[in-house]
CSV table of C-alpha atoms in Angstrom, one decimal:
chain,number,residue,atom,x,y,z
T,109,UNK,CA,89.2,101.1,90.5
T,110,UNK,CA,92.2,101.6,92.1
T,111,UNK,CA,94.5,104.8,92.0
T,112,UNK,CA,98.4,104.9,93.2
T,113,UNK,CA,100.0,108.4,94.1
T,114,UNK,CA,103.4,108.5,94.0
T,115,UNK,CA,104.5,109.0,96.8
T,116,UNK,CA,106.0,112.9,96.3
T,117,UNK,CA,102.0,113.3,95.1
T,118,UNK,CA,100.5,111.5,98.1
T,119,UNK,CA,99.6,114.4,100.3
T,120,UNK,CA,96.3,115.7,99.8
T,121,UNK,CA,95.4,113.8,96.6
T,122,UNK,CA,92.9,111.7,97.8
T,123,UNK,CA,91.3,114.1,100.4
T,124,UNK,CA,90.5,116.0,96.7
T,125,UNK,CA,89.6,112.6,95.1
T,126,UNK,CA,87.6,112.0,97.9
T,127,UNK,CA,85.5,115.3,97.7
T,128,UNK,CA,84.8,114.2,94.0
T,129,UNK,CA,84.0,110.8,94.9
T,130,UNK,CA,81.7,111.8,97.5
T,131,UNK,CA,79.5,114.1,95.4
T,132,UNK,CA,79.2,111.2,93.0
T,133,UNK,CA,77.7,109.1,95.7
T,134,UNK,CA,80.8,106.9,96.3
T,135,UNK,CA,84.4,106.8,98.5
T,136,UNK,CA,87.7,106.3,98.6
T,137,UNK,CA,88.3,102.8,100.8
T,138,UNK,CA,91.8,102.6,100.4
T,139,UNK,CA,94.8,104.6,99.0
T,140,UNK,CA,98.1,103.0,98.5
T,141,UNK,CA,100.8,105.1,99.6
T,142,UNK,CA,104.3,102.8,98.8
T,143,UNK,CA,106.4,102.4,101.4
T,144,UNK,CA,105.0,104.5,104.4
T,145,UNK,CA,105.3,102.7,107.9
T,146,UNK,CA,103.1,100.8,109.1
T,147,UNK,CA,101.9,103.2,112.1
T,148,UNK,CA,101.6,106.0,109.4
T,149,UNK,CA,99.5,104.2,107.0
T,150,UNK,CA,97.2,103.1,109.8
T,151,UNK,CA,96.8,106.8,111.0
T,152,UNK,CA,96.5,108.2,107.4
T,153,UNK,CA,93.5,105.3,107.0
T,154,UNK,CA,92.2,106.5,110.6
T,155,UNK,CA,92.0,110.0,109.7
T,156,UNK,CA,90.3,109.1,106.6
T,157,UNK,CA,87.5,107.3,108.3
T,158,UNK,CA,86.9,110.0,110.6
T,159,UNK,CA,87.1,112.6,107.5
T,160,UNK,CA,84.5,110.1,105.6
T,161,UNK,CA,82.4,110.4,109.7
T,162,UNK,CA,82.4,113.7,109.2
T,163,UNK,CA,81.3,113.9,106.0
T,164,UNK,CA,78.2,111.8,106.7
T,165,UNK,CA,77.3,113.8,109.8
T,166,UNK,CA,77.4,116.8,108.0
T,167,UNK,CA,75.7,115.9,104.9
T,168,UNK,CA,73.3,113.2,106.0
T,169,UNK,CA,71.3,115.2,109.6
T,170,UNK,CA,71.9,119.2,107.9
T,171,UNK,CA,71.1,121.9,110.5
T,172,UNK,CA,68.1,122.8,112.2
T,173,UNK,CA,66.5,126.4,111.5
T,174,UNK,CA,63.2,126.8,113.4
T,175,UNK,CA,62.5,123.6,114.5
T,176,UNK,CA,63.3,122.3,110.7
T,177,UNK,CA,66.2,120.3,110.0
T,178,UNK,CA,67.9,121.6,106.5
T,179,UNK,CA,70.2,119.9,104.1
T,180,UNK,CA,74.0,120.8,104.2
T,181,UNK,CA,74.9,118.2,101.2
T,182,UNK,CA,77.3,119.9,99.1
T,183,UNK,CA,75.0,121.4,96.2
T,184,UNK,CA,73.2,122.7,99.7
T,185,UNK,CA,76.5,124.4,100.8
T,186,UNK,CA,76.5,126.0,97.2
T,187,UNK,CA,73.3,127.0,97.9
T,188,UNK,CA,73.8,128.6,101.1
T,189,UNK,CA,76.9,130.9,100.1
T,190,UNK,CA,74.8,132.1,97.2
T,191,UNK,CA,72.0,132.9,99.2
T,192,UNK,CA,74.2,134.6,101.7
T,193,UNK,CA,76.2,136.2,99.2
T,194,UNK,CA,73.1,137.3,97.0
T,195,UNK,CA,70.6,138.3,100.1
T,196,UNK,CA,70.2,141.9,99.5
T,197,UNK,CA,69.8,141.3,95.6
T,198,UNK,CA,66.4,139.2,96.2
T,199,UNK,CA,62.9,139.4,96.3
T,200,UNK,CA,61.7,138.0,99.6
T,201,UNK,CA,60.0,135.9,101.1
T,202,UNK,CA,62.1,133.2,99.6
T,203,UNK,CA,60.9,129.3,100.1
T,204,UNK,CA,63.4,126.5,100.6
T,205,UNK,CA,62.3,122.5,101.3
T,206,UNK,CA,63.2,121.0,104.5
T,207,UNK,CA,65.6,118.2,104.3
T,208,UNK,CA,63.6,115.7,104.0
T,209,UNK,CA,60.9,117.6,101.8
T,210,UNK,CA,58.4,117.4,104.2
T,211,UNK,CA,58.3,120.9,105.0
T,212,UNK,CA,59.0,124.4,103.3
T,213,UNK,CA,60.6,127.2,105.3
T,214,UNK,CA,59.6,130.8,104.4
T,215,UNK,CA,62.9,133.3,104.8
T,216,UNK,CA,61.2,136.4,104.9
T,217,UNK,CA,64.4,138.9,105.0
T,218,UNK,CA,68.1,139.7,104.3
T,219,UNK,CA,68.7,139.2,108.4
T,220,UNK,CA,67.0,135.6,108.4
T,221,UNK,CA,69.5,134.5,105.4
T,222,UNK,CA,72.4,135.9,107.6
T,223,UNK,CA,71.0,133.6,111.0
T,224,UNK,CA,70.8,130.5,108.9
T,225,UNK,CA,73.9,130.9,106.7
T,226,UNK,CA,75.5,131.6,110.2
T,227,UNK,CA,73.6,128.3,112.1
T,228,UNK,CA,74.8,126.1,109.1
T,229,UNK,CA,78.5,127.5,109.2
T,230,UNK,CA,78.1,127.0,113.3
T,231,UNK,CA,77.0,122.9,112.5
T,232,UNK,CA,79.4,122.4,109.7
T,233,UNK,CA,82.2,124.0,112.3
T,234,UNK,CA,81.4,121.6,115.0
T,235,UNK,CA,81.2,118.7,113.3
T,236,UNK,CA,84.2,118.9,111.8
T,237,UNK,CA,85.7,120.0,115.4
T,238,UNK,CA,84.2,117.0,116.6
T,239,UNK,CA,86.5,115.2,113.9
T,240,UNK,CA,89.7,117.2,114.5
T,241,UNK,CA,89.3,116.4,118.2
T,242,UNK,CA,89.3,112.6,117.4
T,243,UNK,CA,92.5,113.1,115.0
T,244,UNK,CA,94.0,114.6,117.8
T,245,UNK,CA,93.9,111.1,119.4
T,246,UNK,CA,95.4,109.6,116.3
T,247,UNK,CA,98.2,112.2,116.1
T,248,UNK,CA,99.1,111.4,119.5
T,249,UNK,CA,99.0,107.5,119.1
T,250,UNK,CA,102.4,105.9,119.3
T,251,UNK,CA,101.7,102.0,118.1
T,252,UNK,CA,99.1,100.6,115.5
T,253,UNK,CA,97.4,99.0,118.8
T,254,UNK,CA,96.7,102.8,120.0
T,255,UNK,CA,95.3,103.8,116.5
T,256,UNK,CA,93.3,101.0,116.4
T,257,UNK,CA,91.8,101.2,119.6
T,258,UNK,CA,90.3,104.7,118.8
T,259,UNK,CA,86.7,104.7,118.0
T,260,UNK,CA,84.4,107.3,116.1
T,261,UNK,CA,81.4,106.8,117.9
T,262,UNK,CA,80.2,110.2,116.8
C-alpha cells in the first residue's frame, strides 16, 4: 500500500500511522513527502528508523522485575497503567506471565504494582532516550553523507 500526505498534512501523520501499523504487526518503510530536500527527507527516514529501533527494543526485551524479564508490547503498556491506576481497587496477590511465558510473577501488594509500573516507565524512558540521543546526531547532520554515516547500533 502506499499512502501520500500532502504535504501541509505531513507532520506527524505517519508517526500515528506508524503506531497503528505497528500494533498490527507491520511498518511504515517509506512515506512520500513531495518536494522536501534531499537532506530533509534522509533525516525524516533516519529518525524513523531509529523510532522503528526503539520500538523494537522496547517491545521485543520488556523490563526485568525480580530477575524476570516482562512484556512492555503495547496491550502490556495498557496493562500496566491499569494495574497502576486500579492497585488499591484489587484483591492481591495478583499473577502476571513473564515475557516469554515461562514464568509467573506473584505481585503481592499495592507498593509492588507502584515499583514495577515505575521500573517499566524507568526502561521505556531510557530507551527512548537512547533514541533521542541518536536524533540528536541526525539534527545536527549538515549533508546526506553525515546522516548516512550514523548508525543505530543500539
Amino acid at each position: 500500500i502506499e499512502i501520500t500526505f500532502a504535504e501541509t498534512l505531513a507532520g506527524d501523520n505517519d508517526v500515528n500511522l506508524q503506531m497503528v501499523l505497528n500494533d498490527m504487526g507491520y511498518t511504515l518503510d517509506h512515506v512520500d513527502y513531495g518536494s522536501e530536500d534531499e537532506l530533509v527527507r534522509a533525516k525524516r527516514q533516519k529518525c524513523r528508523e531509529i523510532d522503528s529501533r526503539t520500538s523494537q527494543l522496547i517491545y521485543l526485551f520488556g523490563f526485568v522485575h525480580n530477575g524476570v524479564t516482562m512484556s512492555l508490547s503495547n496491550n502490556a503498556q495498557r496493562y500496566w497503567i491499569g494495574l497502576f491506576i486500579g492497585a488499591s481497587l484489587l484483591t492481591y496477590p495478583l499473577r502476571v506471565n513473564s515475557l516469554d511465558d515461562t514464568a509467573v510473577v506473584d505481585i503481592v501488594s499495592v507498593e509492588e504494582v507502584q515499583q514495577i509500573y515505575g521500573e517499566a516507565l524507568t526502561k521505556v524512558k531510557d530507551r527512548v532516550l537512547s533514541g533521542t540521543e541518536i536524533k540528536d546526531l541526525v539534527r545536527g547532520a549538515t549533508t546526506k553523507a553525515e546522516v548516512d554515516a550514523i548508525v543505530d547500533n543500539r
